[in-house]
Tab-separated table of N, CA and C and ligand atoms in Angstrom:
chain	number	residue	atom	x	y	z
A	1	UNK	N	-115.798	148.182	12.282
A	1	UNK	CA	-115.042	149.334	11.796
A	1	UNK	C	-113.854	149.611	12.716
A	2	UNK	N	-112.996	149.926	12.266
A	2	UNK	CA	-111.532	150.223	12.540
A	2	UNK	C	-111.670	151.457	13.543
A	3	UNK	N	-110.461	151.785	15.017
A	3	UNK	CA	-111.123	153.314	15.163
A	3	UNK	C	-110.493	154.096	14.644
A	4	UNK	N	-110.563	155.409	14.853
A	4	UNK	CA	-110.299	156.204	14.140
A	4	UNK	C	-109.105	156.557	15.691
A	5	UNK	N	-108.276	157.166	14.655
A	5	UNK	CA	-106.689	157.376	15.344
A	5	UNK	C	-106.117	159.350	15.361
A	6	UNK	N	-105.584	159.700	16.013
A	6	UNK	CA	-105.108	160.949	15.625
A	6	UNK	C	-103.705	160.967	15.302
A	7	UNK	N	-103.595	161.933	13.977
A	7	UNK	CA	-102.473	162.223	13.568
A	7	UNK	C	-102.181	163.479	13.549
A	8	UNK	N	-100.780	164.195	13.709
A	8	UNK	CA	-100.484	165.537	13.478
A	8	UNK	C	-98.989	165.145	12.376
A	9	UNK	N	-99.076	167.379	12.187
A	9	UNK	CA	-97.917	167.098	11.524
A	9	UNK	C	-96.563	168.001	12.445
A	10	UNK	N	-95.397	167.417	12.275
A	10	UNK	CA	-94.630	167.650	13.206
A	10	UNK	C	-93.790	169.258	12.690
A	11	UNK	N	-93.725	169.601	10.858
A	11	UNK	CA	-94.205	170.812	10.870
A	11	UNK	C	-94.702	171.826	10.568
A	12	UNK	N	-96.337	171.336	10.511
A	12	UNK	CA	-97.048	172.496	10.506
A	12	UNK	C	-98.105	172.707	11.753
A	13	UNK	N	-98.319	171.301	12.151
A	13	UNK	CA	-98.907	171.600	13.758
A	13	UNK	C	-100.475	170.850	13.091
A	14	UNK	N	-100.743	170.778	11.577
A	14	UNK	CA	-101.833	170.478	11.269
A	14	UNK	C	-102.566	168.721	11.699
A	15	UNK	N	-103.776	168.315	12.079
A	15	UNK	CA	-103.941	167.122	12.730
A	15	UNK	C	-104.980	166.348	11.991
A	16	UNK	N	-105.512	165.490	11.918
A	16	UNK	CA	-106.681	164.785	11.064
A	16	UNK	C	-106.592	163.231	12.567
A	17	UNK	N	-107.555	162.496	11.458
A	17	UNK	CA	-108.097	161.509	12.219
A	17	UNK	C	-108.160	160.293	11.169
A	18	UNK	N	-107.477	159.461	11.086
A	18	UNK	CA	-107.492	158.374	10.518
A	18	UNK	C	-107.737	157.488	10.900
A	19	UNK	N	-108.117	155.521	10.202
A	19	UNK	CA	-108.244	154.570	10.683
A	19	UNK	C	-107.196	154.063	10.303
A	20	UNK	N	-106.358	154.074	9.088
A	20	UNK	CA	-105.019	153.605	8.655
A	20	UNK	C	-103.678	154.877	8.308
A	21	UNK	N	-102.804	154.351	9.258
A	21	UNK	CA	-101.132	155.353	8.921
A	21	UNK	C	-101.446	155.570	7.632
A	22	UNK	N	-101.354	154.427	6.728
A	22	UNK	CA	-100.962	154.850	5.419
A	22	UNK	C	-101.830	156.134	4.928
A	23	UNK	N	-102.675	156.830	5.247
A	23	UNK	CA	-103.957	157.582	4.690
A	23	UNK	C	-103.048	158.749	5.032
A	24	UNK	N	-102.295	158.885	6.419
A	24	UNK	CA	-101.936	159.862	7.439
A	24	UNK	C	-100.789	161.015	6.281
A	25	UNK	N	-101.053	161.428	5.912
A	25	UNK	CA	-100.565	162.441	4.959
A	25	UNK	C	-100.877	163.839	5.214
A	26	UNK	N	-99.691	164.844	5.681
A	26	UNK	CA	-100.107	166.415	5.447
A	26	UNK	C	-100.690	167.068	4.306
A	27	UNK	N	-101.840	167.285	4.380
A	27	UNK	CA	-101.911	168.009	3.123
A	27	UNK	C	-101.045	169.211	2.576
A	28	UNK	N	-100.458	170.008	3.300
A	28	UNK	CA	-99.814	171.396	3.253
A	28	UNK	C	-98.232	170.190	2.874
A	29	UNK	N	-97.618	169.819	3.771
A	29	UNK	CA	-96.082	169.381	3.442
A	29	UNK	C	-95.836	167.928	3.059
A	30	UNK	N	-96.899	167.615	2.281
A	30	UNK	CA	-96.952	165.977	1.680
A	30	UNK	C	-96.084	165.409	2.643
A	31	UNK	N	-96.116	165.581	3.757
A	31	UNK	CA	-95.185	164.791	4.678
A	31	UNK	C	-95.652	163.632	5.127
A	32	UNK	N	-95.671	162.355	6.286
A	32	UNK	CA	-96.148	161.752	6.829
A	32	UNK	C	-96.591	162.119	8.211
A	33	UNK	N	-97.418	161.649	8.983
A	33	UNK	CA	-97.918	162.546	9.685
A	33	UNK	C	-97.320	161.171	10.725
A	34	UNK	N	-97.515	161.610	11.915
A	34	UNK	CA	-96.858	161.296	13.083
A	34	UNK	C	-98.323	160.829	14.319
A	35	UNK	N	-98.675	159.793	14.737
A	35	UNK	CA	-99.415	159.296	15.432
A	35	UNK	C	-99.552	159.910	16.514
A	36	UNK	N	-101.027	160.361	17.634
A	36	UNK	CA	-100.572	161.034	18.502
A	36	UNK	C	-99.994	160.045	20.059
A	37	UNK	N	-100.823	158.891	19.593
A	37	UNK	CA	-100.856	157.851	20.527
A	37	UNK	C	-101.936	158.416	21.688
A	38	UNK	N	-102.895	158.524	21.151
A	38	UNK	CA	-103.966	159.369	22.032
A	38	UNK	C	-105.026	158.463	21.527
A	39	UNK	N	-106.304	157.758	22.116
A	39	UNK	CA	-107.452	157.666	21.417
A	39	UNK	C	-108.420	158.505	21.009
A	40	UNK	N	-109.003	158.403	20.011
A	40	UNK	CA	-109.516	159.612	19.150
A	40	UNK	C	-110.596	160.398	20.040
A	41	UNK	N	-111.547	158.775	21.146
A	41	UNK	CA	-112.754	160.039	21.895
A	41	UNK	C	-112.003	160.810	22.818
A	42	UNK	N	-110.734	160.632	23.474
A	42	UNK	CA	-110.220	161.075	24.467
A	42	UNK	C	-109.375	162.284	23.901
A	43	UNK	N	-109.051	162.777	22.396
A	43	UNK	CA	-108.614	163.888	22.032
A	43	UNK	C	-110.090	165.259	21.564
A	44	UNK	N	-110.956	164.522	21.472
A	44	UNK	CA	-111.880	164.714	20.700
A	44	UNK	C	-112.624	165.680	22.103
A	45	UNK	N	-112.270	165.040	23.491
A	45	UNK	CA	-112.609	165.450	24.873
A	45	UNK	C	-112.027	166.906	25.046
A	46	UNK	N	-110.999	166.831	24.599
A	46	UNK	CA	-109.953	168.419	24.851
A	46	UNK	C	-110.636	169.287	24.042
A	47	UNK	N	-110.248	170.521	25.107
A	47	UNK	CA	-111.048	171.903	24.180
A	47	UNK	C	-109.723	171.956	23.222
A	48	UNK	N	-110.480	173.220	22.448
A	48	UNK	CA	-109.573	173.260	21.146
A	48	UNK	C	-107.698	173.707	22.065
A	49	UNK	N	-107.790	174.590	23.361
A	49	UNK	CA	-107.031	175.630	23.452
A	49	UNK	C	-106.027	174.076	23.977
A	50	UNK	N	-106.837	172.798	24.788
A	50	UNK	CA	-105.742	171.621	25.273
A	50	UNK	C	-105.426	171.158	23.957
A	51	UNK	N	-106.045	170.847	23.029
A	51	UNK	CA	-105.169	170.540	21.569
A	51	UNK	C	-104.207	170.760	21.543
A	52	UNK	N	-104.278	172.080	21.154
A	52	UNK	CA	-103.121	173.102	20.884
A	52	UNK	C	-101.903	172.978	21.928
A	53	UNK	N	-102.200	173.094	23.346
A	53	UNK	CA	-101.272	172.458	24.094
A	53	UNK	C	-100.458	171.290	23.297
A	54	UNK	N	-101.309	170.203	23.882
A	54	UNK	CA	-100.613	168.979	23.694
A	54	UNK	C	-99.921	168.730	22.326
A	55	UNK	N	-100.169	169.593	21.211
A	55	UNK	CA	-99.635	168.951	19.844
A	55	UNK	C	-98.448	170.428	19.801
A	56	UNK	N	-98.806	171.098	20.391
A	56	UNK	CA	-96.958	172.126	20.590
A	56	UNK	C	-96.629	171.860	21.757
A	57	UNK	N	-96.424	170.664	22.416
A	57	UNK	CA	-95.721	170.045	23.441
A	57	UNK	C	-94.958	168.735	22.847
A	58	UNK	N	-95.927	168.059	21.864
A	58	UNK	CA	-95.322	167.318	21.395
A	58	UNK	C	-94.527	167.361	20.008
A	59	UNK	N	-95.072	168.413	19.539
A	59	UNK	CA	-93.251	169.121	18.140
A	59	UNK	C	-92.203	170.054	19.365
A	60	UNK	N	-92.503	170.416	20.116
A	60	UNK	CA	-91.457	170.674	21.015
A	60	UNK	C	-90.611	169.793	20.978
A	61	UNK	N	-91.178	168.692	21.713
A	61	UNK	CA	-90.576	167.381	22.317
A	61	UNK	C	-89.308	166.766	20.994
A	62	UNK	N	-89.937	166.741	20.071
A	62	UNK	CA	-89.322	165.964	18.673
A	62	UNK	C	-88.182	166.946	18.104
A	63	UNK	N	-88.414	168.716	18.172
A	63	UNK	CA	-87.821	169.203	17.612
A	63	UNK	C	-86.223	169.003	17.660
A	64	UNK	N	-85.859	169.802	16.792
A	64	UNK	CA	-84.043	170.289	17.501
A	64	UNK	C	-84.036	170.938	18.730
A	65	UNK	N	-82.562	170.175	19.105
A	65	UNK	CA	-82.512	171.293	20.371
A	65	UNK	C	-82.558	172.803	20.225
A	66	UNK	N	-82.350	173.267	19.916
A	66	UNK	CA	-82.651	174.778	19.974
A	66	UNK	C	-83.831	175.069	20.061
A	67	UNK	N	-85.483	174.641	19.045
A	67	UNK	CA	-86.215	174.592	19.386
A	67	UNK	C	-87.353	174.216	20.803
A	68	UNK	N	-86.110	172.965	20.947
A	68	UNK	CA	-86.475	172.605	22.366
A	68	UNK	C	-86.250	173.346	23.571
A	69	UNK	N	-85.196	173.960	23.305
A	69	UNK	CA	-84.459	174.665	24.301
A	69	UNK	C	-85.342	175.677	24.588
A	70	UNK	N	-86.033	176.495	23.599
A	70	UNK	CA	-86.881	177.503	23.770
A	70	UNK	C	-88.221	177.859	24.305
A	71	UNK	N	-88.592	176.136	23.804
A	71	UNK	CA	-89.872	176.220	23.911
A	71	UNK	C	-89.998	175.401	25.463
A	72	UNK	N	-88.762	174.674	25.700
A	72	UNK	CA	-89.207	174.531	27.067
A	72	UNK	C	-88.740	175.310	28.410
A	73	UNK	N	-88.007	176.252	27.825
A	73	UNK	CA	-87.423	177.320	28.951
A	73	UNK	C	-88.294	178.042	29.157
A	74	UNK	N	-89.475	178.385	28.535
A	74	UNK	CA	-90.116	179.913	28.563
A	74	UNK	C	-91.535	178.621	28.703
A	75	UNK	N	-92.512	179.447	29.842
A	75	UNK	CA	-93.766	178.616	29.847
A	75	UNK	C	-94.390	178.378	28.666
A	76	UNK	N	-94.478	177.104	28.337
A	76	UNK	CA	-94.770	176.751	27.074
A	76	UNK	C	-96.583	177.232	26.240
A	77	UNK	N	-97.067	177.162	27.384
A	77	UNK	CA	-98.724	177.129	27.372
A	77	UNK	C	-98.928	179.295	27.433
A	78	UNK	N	-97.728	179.698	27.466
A	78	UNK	CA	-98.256	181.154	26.966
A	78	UNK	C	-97.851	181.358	25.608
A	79	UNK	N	-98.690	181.424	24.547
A	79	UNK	CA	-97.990	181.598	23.452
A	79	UNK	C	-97.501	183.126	22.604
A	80	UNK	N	-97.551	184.086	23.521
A	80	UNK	CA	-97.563	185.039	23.044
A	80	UNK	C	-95.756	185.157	23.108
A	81	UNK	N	-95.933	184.925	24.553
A	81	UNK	CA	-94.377	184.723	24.821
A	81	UNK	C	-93.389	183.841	23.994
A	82	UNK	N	-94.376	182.695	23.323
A	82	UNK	CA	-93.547	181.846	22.639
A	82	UNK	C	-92.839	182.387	21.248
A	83	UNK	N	-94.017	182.769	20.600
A	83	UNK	CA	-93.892	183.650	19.616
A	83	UNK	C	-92.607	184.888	19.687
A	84	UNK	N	-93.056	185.726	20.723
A	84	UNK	CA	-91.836	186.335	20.862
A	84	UNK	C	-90.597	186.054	20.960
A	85	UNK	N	-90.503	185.370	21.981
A	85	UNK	CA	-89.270	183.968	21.999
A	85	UNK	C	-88.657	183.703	20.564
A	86	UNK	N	-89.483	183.009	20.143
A	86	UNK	CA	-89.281	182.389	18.440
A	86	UNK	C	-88.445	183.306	17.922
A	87	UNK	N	-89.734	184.769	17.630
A	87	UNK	CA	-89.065	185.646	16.776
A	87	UNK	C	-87.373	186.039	17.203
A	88	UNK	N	-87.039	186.649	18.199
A	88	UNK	CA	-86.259	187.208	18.543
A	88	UNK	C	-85.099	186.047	18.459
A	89	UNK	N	-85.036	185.235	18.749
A	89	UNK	CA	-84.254	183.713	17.772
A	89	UNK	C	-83.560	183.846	16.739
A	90	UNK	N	-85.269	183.963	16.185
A	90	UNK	CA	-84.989	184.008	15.001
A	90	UNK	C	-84.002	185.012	14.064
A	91	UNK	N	-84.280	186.289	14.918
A	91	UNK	CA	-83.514	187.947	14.394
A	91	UNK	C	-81.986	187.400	14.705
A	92	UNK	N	-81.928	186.908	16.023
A	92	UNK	CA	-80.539	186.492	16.215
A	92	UNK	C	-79.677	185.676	14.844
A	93	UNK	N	-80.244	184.589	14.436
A	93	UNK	CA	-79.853	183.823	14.276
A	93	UNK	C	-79.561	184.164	12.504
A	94	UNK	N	-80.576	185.318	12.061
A	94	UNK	CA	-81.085	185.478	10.307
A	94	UNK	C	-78.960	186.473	11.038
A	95	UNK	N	-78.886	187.182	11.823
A	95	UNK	CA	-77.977	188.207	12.106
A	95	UNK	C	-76.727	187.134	11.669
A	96	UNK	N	-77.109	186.473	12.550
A	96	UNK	CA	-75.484	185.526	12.919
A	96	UNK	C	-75.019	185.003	11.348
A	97	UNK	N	-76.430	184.638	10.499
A	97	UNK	CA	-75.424	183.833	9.517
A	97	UNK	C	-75.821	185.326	8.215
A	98	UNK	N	-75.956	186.422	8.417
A	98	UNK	CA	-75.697	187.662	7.576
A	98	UNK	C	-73.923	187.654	7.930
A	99	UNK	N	-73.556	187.808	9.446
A	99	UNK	CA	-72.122	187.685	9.561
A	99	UNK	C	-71.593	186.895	9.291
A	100	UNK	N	-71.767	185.630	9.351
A	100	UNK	CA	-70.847	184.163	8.307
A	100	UNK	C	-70.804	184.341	7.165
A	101	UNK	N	-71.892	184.891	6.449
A	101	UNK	CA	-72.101	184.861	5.002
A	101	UNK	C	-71.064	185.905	4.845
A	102	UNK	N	-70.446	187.116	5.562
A	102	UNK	CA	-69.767	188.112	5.176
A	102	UNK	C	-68.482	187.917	5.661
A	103	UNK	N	-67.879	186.693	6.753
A	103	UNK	CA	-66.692	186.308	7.205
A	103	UNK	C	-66.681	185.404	5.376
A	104	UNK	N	-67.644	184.619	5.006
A	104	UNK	CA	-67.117	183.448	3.996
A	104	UNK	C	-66.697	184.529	2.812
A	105	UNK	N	-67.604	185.041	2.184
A	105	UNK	CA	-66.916	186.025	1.270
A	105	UNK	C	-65.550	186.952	1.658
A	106	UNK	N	-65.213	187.355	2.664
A	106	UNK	CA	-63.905	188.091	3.241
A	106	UNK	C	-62.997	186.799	2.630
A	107	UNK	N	-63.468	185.736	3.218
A	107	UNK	CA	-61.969	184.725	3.389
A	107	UNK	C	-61.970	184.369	1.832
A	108	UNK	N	-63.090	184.332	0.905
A	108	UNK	CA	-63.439	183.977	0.055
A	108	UNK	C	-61.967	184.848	-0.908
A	109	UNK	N	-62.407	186.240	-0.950
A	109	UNK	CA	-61.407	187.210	-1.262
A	109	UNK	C	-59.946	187.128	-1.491
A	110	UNK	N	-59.900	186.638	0.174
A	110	UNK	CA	-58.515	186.584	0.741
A	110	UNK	C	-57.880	185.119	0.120
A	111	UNK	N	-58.910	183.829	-0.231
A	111	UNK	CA	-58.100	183.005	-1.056
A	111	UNK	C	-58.239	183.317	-2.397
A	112	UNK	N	-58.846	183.804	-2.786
A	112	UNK	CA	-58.547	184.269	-4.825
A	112	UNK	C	-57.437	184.907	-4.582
A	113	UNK	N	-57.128	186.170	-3.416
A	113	UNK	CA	-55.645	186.939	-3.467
A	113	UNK	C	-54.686	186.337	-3.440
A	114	UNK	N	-54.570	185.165	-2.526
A	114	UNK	CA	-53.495	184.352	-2.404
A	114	UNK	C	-52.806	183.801	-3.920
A	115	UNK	N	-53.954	183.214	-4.221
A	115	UNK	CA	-53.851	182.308	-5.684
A	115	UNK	C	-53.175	183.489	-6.435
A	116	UNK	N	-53.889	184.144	-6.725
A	116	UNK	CA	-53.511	185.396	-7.907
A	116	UNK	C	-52.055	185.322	-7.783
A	117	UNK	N	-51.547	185.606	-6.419
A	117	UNK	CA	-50.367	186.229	-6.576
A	117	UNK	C	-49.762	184.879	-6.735
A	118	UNK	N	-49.987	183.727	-5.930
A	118	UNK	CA	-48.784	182.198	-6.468
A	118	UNK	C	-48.626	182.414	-7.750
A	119	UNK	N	-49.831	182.626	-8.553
A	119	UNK	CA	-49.695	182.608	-9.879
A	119	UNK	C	-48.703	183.049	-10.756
A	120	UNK	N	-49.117	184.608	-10.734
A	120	UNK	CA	-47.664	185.560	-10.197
A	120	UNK	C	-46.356	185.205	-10.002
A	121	UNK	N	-46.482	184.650	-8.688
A	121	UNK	CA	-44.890	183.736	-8.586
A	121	UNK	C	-44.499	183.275	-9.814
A	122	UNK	N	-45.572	182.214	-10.198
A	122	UNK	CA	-45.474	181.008	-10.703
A	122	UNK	C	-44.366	181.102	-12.260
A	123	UNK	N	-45.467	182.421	-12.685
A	123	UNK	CA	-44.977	182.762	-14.109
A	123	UNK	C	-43.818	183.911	-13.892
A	124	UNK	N	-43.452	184.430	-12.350
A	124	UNK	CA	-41.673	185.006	-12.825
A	124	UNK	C	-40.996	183.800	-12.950
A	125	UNK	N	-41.366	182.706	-12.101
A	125	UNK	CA	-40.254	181.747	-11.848
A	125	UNK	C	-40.084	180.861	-13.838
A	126	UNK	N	-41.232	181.071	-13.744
A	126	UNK	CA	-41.264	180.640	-15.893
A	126	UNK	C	-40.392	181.291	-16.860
A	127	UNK	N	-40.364	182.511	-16.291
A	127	UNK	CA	-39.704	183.443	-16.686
A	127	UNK	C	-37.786	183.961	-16.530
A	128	UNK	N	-38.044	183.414	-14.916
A	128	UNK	CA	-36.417	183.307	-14.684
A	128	UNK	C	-35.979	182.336	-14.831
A	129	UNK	N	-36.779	180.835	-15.195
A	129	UNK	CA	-35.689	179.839	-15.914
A	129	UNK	C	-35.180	179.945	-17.039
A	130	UNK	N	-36.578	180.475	-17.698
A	130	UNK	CA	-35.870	180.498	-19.371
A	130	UNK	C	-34.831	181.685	-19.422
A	131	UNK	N	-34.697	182.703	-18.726
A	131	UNK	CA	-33.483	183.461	-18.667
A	131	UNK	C	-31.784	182.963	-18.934
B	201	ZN	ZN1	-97.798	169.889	7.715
């Protein structure tokens, strides 16, 4: 028999144990799941709380930088802090593109005005040829 292998998912954090990749499927994000490169008795050894470590050390590792940035600036292994971290990111960031979304509509505005008035132009100048 084949051994059995660990897989996680990179994002939902969820893990299983396979003998073949191909099986290695998230159930939650039909995604492919990502090998831990761990042998299975030697994950199987970790309490639940080193799991949890090691598999939000390693979507850290993979993430975007920003994610990375966060999760490795602030001690990674407190997660209360992480969480907080996250959130407050997150408030930043929902903020930042409420203000893009309201710079794109401004400019949005400001080119229909433009047009309108070429238009404008367009049809005195229609107007003062045929004169
Ligand atoms: Zn998942």
């Amino acid at each position: 028999m084949r051994e059995l292998s660990v897989y996680y998912c990179p994002t939902c954090g969820y893990y299983a144990y396979f003998q073949l990749s191909k099986n290695a499927t998230c159930p939650k994000d039909h995604t492919e799941l990502v090998g831990l490169g761990m042998r299975y008795q030697d994950f199987m050894n970790l309490d639940y709380e080193e799991r949890d470590r090691l598999l939000i050390s390693k979507i850290a590792a993979s993430a975007p930088s920003l994610i990375h940035r966060i999760c490795t600036s602030e001690k990674l292994y407190n997660q209360r802090a992480l969480v907080g971290k996250l959130t407050a990111e997150y408030t930043k960031l929902q903020k930042e593109n409420e203000e893009l979304n309201h710079t794109v509509a401004w400019m949005h505005e400001l080119v229909w005005e433009q047009l309108r008035r070429y238009k404008a132009l367009e049809q005195e100048m229609e107007v003062l040829k045929h004169d």
